[in-house]
Short mmCIF file of C-alpha atoms in Angstrom, two decimals:
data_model
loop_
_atom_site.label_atom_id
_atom_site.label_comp_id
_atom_site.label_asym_id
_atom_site.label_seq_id
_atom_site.Cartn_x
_atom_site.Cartn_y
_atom_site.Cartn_z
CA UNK N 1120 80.70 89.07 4.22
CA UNK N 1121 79.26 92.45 2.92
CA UNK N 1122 75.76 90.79 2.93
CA UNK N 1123 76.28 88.67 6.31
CA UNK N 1124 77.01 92.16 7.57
CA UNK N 1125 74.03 93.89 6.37
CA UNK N 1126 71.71 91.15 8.39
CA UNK N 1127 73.90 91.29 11.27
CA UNK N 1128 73.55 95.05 11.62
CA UNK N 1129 69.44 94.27 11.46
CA UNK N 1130 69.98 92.02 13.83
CA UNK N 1131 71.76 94.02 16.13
CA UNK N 1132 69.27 96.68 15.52
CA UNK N 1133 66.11 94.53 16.25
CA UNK N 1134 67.82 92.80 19.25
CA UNK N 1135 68.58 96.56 20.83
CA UNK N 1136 65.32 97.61 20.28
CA UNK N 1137 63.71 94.48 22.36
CA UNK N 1138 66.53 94.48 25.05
CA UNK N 1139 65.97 98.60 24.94
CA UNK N 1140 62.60 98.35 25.79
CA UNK N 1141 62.77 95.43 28.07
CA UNK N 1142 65.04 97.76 30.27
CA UNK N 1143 62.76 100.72 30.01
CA UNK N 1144 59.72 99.05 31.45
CA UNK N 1145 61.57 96.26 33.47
CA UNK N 1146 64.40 98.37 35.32
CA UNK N 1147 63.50 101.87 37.45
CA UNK N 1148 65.23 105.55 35.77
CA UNK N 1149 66.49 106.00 38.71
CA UNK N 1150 68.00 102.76 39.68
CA UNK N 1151 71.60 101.94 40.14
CA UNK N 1152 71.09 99.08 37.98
CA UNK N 1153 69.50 101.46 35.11
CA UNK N 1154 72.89 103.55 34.93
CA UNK N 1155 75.20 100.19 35.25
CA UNK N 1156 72.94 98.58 31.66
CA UNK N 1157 72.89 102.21 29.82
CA UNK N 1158 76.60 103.06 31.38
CA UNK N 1159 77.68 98.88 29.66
CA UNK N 1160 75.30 99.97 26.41
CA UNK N 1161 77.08 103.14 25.97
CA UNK N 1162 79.97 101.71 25.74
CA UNK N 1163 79.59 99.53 22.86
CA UNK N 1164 78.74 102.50 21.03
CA UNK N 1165 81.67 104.37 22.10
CA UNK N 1166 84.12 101.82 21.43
CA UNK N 1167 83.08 101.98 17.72
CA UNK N 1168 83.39 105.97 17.75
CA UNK N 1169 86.68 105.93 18.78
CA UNK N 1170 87.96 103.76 16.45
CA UNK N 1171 86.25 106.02 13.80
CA UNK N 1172 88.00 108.67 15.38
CA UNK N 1173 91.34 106.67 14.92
CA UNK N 1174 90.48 106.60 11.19
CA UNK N 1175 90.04 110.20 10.14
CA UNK N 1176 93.24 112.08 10.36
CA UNK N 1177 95.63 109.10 8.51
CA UNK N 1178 92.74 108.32 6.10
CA UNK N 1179 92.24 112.24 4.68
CA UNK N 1180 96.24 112.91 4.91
CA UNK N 1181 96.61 109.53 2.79
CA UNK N 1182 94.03 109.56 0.43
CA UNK N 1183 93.96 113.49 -0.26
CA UNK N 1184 97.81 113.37 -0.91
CA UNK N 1185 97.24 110.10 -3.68
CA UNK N 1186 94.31 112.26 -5.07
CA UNK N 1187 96.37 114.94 -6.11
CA UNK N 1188 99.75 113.82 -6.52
CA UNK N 1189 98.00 111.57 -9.34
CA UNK N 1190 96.21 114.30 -10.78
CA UNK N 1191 98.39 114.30 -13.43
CA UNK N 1192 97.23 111.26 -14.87
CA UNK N 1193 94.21 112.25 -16.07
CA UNK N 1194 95.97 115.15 -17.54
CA UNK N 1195 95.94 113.38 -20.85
CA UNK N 1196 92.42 114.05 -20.74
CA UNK N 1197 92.77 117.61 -20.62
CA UNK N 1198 89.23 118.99 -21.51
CA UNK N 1199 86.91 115.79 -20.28
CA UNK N 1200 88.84 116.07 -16.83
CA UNK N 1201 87.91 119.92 -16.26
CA UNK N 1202 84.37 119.46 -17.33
CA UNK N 1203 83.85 116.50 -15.49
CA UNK N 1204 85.19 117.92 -12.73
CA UNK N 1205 82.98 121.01 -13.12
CA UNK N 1206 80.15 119.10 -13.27
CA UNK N 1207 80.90 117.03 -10.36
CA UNK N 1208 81.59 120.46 -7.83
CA UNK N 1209 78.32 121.80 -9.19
CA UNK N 1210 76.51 118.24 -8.34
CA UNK N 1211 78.56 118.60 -4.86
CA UNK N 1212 77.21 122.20 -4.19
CA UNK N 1213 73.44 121.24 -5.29
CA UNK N 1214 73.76 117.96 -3.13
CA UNK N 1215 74.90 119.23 0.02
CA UNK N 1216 72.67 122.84 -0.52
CA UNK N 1217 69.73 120.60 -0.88
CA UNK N 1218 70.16 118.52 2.26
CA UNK N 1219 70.61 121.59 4.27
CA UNK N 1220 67.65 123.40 2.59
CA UNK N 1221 65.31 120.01 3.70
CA UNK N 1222 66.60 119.28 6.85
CA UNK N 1223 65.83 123.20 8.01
CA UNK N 1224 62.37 122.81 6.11
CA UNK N 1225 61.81 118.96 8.02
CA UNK N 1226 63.51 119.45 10.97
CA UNK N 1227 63.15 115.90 12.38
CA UNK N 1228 65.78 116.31 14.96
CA UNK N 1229 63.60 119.14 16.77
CA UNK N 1230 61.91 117.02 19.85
CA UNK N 1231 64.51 113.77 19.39
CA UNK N 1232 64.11 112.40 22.93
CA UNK N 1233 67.88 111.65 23.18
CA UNK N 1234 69.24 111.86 26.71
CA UNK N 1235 71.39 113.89 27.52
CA UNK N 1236 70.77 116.06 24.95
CA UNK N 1237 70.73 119.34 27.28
CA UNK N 1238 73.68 118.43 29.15
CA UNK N 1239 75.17 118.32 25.82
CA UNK N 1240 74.08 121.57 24.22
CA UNK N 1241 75.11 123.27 27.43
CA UNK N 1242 78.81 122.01 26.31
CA UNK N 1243 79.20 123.72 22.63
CA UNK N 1244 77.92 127.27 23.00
CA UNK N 1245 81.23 127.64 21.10
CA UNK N 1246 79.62 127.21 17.69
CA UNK N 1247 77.73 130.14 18.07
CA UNK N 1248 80.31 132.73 18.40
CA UNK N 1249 81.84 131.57 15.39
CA UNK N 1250 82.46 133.66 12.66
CA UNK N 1251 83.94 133.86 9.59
CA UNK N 1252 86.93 135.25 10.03
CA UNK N 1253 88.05 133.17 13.02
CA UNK N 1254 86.78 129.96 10.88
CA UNK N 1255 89.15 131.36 8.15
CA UNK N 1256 92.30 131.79 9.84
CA UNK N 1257 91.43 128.39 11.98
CA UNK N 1258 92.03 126.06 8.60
CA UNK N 1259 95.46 127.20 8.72
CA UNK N 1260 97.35 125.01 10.11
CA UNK N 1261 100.69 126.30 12.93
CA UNK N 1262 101.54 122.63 13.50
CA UNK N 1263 101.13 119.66 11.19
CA UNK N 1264 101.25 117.45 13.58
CA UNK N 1265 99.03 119.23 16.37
CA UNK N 1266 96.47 118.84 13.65
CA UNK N 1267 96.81 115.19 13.02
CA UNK N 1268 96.95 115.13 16.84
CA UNK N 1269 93.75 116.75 17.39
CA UNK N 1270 91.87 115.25 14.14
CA UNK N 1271 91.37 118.63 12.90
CA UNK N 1272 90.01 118.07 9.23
CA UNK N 1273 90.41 121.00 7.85
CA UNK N 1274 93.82 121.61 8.87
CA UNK N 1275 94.34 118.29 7.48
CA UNK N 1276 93.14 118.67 4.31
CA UNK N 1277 95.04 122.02 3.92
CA UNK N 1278 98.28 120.28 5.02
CA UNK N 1279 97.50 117.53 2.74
CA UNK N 1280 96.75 119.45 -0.23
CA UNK N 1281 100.18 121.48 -0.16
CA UNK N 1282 101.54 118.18 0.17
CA UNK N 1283 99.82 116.52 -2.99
CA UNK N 1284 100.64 119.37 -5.08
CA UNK N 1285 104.12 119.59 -3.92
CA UNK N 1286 104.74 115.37 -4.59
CA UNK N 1287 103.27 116.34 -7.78
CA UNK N 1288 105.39 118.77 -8.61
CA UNK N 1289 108.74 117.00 -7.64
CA UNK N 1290 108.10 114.38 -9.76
CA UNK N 1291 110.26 111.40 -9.74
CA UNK N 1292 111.80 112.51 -5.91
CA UNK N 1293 108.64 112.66 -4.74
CA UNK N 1294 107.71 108.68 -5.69
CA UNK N 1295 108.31 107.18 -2.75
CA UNK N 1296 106.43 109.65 -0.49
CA UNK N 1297 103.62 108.53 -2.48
CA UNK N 1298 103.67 104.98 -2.65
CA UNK N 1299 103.69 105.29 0.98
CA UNK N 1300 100.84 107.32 1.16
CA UNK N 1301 99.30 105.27 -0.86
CA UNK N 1302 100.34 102.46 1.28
CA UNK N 1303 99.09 103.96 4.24
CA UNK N 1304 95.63 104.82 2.38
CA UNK N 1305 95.02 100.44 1.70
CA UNK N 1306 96.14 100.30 5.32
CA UNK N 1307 93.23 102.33 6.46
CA UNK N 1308 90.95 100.82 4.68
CA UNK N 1309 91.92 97.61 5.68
CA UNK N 1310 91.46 98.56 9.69
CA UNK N 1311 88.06 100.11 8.59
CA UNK N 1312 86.81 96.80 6.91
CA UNK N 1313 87.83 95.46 10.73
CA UNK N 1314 86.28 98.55 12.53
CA UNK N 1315 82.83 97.82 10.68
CA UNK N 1316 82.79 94.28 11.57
CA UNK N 1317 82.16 95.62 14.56
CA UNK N 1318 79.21 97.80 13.93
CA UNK N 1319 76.67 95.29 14.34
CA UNK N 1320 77.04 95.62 18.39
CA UNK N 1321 77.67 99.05 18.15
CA UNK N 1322 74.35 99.75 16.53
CA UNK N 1323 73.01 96.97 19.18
CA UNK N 1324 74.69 99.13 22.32
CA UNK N 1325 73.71 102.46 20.27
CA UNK N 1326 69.85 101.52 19.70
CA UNK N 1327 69.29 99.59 22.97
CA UNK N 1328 70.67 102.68 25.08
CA UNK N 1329 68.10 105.47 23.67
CA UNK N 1330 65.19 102.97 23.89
CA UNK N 1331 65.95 101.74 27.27
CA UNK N 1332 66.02 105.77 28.32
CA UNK N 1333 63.57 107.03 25.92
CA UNK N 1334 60.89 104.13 25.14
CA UNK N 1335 59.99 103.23 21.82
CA UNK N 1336 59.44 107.04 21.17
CA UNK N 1337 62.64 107.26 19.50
CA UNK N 1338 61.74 105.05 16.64
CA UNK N 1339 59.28 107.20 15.78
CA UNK N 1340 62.23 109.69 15.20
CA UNK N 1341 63.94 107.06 13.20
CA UNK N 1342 60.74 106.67 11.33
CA UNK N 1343 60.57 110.66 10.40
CA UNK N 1344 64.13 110.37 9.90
CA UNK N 1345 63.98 107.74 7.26
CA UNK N 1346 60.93 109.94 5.22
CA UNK N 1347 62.34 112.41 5.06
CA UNK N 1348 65.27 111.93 4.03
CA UNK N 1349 64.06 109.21 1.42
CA UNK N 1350 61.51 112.45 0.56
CA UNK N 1351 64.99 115.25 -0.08
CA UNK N 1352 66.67 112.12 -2.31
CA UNK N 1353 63.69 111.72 -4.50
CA UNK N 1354 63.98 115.56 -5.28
CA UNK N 1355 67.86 115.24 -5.79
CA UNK N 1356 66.84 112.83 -7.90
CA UNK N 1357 64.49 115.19 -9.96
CA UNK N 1358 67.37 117.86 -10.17
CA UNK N 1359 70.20 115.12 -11.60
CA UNK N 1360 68.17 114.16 -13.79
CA UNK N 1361 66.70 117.28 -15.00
CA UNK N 1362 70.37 118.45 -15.28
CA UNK N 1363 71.04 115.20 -17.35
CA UNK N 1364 67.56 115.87 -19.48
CA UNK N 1365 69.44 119.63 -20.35
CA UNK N 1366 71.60 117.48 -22.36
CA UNK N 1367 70.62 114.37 -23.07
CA UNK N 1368 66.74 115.55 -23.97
CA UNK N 1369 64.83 112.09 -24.68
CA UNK N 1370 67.81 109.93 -24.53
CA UNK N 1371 67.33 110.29 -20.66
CA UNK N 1372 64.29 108.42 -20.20
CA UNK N 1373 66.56 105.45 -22.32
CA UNK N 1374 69.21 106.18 -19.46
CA UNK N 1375 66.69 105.51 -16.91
CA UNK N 1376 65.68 101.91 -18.30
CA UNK N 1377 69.39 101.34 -18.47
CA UNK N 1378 70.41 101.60 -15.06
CA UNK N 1379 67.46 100.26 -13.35
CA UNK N 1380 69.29 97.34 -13.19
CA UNK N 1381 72.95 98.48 -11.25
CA UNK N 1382 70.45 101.12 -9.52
CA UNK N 1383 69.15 98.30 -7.85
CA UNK N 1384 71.98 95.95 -7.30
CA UNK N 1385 73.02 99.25 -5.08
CA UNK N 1386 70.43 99.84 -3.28
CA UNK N 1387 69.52 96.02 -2.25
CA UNK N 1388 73.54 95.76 -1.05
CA UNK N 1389 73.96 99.13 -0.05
CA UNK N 1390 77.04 98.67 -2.14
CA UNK N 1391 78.51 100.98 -5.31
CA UNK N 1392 81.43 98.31 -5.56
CA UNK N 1393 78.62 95.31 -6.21
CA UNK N 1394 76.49 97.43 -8.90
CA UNK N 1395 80.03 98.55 -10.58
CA UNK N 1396 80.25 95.74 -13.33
CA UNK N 1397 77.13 96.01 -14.14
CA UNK N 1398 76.77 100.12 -14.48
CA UNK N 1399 79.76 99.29 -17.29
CA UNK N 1400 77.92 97.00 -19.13
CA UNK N 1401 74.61 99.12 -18.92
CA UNK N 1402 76.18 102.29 -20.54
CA UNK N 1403 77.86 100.30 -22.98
CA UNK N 1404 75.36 99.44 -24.31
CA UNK N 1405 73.71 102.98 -23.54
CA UNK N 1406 76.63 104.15 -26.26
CA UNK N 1407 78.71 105.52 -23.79
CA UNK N 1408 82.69 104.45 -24.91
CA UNK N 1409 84.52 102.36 -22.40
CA UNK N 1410 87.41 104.69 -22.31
CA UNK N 1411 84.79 107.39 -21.33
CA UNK N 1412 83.34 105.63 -18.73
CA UNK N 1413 86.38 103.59 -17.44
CA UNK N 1414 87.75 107.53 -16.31
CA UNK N 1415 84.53 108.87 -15.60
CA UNK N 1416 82.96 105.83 -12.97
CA UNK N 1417 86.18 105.92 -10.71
CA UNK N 1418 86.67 109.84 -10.65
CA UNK N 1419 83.14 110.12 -10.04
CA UNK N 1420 83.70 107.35 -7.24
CA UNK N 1421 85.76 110.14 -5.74
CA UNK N 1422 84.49 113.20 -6.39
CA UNK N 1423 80.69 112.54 -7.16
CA UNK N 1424 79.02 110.75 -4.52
CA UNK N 1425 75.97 113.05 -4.48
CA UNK N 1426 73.55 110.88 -2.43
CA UNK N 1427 76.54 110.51 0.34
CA UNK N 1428 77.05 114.07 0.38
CA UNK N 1429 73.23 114.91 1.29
CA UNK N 1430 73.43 112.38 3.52
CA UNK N 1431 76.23 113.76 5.22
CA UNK N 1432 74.54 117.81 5.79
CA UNK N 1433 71.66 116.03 6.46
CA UNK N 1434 72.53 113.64 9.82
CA UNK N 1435 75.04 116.72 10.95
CA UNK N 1436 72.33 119.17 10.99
CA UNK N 1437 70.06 116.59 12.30
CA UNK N 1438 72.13 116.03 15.28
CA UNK N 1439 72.43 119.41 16.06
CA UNK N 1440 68.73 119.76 15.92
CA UNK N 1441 68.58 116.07 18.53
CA UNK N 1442 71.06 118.02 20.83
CA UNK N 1443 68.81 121.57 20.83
CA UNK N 1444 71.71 123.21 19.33
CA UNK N 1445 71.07 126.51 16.79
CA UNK N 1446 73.16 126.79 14.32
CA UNK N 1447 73.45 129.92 12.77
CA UNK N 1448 73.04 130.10 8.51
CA UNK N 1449 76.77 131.34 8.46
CA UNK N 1450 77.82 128.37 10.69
CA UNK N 1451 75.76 126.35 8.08
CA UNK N 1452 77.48 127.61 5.26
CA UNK N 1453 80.81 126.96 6.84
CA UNK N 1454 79.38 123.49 7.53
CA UNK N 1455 78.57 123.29 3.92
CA UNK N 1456 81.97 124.23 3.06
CA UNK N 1457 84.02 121.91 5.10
CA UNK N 1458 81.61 118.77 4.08
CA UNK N 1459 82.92 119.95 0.20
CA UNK N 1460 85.95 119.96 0.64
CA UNK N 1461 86.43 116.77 3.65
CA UNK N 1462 83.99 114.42 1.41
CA UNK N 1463 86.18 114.55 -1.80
CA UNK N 1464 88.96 111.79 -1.66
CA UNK N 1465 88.14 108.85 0.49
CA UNK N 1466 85.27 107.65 -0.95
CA UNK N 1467 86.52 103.93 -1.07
CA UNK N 1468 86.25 103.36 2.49
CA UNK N 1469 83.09 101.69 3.89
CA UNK N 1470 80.45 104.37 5.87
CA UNK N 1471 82.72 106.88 4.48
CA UNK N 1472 80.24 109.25 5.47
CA UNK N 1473 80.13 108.81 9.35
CA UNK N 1474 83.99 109.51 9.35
CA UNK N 1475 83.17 112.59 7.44
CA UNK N 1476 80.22 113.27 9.75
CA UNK N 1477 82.73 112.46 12.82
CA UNK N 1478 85.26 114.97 11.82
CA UNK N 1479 83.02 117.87 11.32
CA UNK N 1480 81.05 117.64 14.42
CA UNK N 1481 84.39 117.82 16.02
CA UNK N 1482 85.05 120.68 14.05
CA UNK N 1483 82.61 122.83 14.98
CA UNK N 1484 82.11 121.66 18.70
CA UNK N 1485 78.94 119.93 17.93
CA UNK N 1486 78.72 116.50 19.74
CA UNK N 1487 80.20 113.72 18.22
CA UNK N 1488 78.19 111.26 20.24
CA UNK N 1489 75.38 112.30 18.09
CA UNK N 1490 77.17 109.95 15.85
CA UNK N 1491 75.89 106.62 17.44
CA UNK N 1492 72.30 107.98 17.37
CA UNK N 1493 72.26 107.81 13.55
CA UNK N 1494 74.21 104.33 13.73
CA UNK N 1495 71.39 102.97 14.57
CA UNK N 1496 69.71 103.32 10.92
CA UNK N 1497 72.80 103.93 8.89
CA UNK N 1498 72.06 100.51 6.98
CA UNK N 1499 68.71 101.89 6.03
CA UNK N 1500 69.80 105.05 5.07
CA UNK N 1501 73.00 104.11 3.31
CA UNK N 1502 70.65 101.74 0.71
CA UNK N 1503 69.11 105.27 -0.48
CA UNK N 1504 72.32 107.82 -0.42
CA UNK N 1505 74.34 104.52 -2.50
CA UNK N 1506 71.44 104.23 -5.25
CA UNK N 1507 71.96 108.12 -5.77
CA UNK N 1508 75.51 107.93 -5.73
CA UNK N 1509 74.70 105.63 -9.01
CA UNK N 1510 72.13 107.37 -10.40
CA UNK N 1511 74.15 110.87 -9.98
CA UNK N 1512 77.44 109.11 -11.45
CA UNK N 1513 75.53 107.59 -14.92
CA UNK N 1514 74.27 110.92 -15.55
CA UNK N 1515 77.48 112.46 -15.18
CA UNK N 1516 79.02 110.15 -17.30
CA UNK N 1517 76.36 109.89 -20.10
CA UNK N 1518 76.28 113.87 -19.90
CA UNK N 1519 80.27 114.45 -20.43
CA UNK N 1520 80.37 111.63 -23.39
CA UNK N 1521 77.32 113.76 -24.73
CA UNK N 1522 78.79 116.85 -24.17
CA UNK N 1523 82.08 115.60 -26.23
CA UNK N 1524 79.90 114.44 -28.91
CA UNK N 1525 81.03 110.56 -28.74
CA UNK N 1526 77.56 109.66 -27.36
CA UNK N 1527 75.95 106.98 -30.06
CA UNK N 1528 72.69 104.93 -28.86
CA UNK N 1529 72.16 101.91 -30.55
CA UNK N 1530 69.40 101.23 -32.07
CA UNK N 1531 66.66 99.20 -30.65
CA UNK N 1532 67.43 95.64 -33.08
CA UNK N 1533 70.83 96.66 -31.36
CA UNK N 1534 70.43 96.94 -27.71
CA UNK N 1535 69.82 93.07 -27.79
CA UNK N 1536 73.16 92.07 -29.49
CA UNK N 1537 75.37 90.07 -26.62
CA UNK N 1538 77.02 92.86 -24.67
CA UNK N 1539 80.33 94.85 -25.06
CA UNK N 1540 83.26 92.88 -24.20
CA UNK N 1541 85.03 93.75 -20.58
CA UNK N 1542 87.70 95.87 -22.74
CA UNK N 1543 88.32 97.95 -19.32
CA UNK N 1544 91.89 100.30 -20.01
CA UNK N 1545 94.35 99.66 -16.83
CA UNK N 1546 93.41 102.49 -14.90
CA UNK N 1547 95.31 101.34 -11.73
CA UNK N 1548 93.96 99.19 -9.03
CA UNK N 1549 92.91 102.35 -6.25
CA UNK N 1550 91.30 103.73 -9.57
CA UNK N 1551 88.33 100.30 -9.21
CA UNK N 1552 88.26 99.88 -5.40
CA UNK N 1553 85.05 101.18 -4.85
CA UNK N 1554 83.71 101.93 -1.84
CA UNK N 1555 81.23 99.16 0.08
CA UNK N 1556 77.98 100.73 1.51
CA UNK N 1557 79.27 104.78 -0.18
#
């Protein structure tokens, strides 16, 4: 289904951009039957946003509340789980720095013809009176369940982290809580597998709207949209692996050759689950123990998805910029902060990202319609921030298994001897459910 979908959102987006444009030249602006076809567009799109909206607050309280109320069982890993971890909030803090730094240095949202876009900006003039101190005492929570209510994320995620700590804590009482939370956590990804069989039409209603009001003008936004953002990954890419090359010296370059294989799987399915098998048996043989990587590949499913995190500053910033909004640099940093902390944790639901995206526009009063204008070339765009995610994740894992000194390359004769039986340890099923398209 994952690759039926993949054409099917292609589809949808070639068949909006000819029905798009067939409206543009074919039906008058002003028209009454313009406003009825954008008006029946529109709403294809924001059928799908709302049921993203439906996703966020159960699917950050659930899967933030698993996350660390099994903390503890990667305790027995005591030093590999704090540097791994270490690494991973320094890769998180370079990846979503980066995508800020290059999409203020690009700024291929300045110009978007998007309408609407004034009315739009007129609406959040909020953002720009806030400051720290009211952002501060605004991710405390009063009511737990005024913030579910309301989808506030970061109140969320504060809630949710006294609660994972606390279930932690009470042990054996606490079981039950989190069986259900982790209940509730397959649930939501279950009615997000549904929700994105829908996306097809949604990128359809989302694509044929802004070419039927803006021409095919827009896709030359899409186009810089695409470069650019291909252009920031390919320089992520130069600073993971530089990082790697700090401790791996030549044995990088043998890295490389390794997962050329998984790194394309990825990026062909848009699809870390797909290229998963494969990345084992690639640093197997790289010399990289199976208990090493069997902890390492699903944390770092988690906690390390650096090409989804750039992604992420990179189409909220660029909607901002589509809308004429200014965002001041301490608004950016606070948008920098909230994507750290809302990305970590629910990283094995499909387009992860856009309900991350979703729940900090609404955050800071930027416009979440500005979701359905990216829609449009998520496909295209998720195929680049997945094959990062991989590429960031091998080096992680080749660099902690170096750093503990159990790193052996084989030799060459060796590298062609039949490959390292499947000996994966039980690491619990959540632990392997990787995220489609993330």
């Amino acid at each position: 289904m994952d690759r039926k979908l993949t054409w099917y959102i292609f589809a949808g987006m070639v068949l909006g951009v000819a029905v798009g444009y067939a409206v543009h030249v074919g039906v008058a602006a002003d028209s009454p039957m313009f406003e009825y076809i954008t008006k029946t567009f529109k709403l294809l799109s924001d059928i799908f946003l709302n049921l993203i909206k439906l996703l966020v607050a159960p699917l950050v309280l659930s899967t933030i509340v698993v996350g660390i109320a099994h903390m503890g069982d990667s305790s027995a890993l005591g030093r590999i789980g704090v540097r791994a971890l270490t690494w991973f909030i320094t890769a998180s803090f370079i990846s979503i720095g980066l995508g800020l730094l290059m999409v203020n240095l690009f700024q291929p949202g300045i110009g978007a013809p998007i309408p609407e876009a004034a009315e739009a900006a007129k609406m959040v003039g909020e953002v720009k009176k806030l400051d720290a101190w009211e952002f501060t005492l605004s991710i405390f929570p009063k009511n737990a369940l005024e913030a579910l209510a309301t989808n506030n994320i970061l109140q969320i995620l504060v809630f949710s982290v006294f609660a994972g700590v606390a279930l932690s804590a009470i042990g054996e009482k606490g079981a039950a809580l989190v069986r259900g939370s982790e209940a509730l956590a397959e649930m939501m990804l279950q009615i997000t597998g549904y929700v994105m069989r829908f996306a097809p039409i949604a990128v359809f209603g989302a694509i044929a709207k802004v070419v039927a009001g803006s021409g095919l003008a827009i896709l030359g936004t899409y186009f810089e949209l695409l470069v650019e953002f291909y252009a920031s990954l390919v320089l992520l890419w130069i600073i993971l692996l530089t990082m790697g090359w700090v401790f791996l010296r030549a044995k990088i370059w043998q890295l490389i050759r390794y997962i050329r294989e998984p790194l394309l799987i990825a990026f062909s399915t848009a699809s870390s689950e797909a290229a998963l098998p494969k990345m084992f048996e690639q640093l197997d043989r790289f010399g990289v123990p199976r208990r090493i990587s069997g902890f390492m590949l699903p944390l770092g499913y988690s906690f390390n998805l650096d090409g989804s995190m750039m992604y992420m500053s990179f189409a909220t910033l660029f909607i901002a910029q589509a809308y004429g909004i200014e965002l001041s640099i301490t608004t950016q940093i606070l948008i920098l902060l909230t994507l750290m902390v809302s990305s970590k944790g629910i990283a094995a639901v499909p387009r992860a990202s856009l309900v991350v995206i979703t729940g900090t526009l609404a955050q800071f009063g930027l416009p979440v319609e500005g979701v359905a204008i990216i829609l449009a070339i998520d496909q295209f765009l998720d195929m680049g921030r997945t094959a990062t995610n991989v590429v960031g994740n091998a080096v992680a894992t080749s660099v902690i298994t170096k750093w503990e000194g159990m790193l052996e390359v084989p030799e060459p004769a060796e590298m062609e001897l039949p490959h390292a039986p499947h000996d994966t340890p039980e690491h619990g099923k959540r632990g392997l459910d990787l995220p489609v398209g993330e």
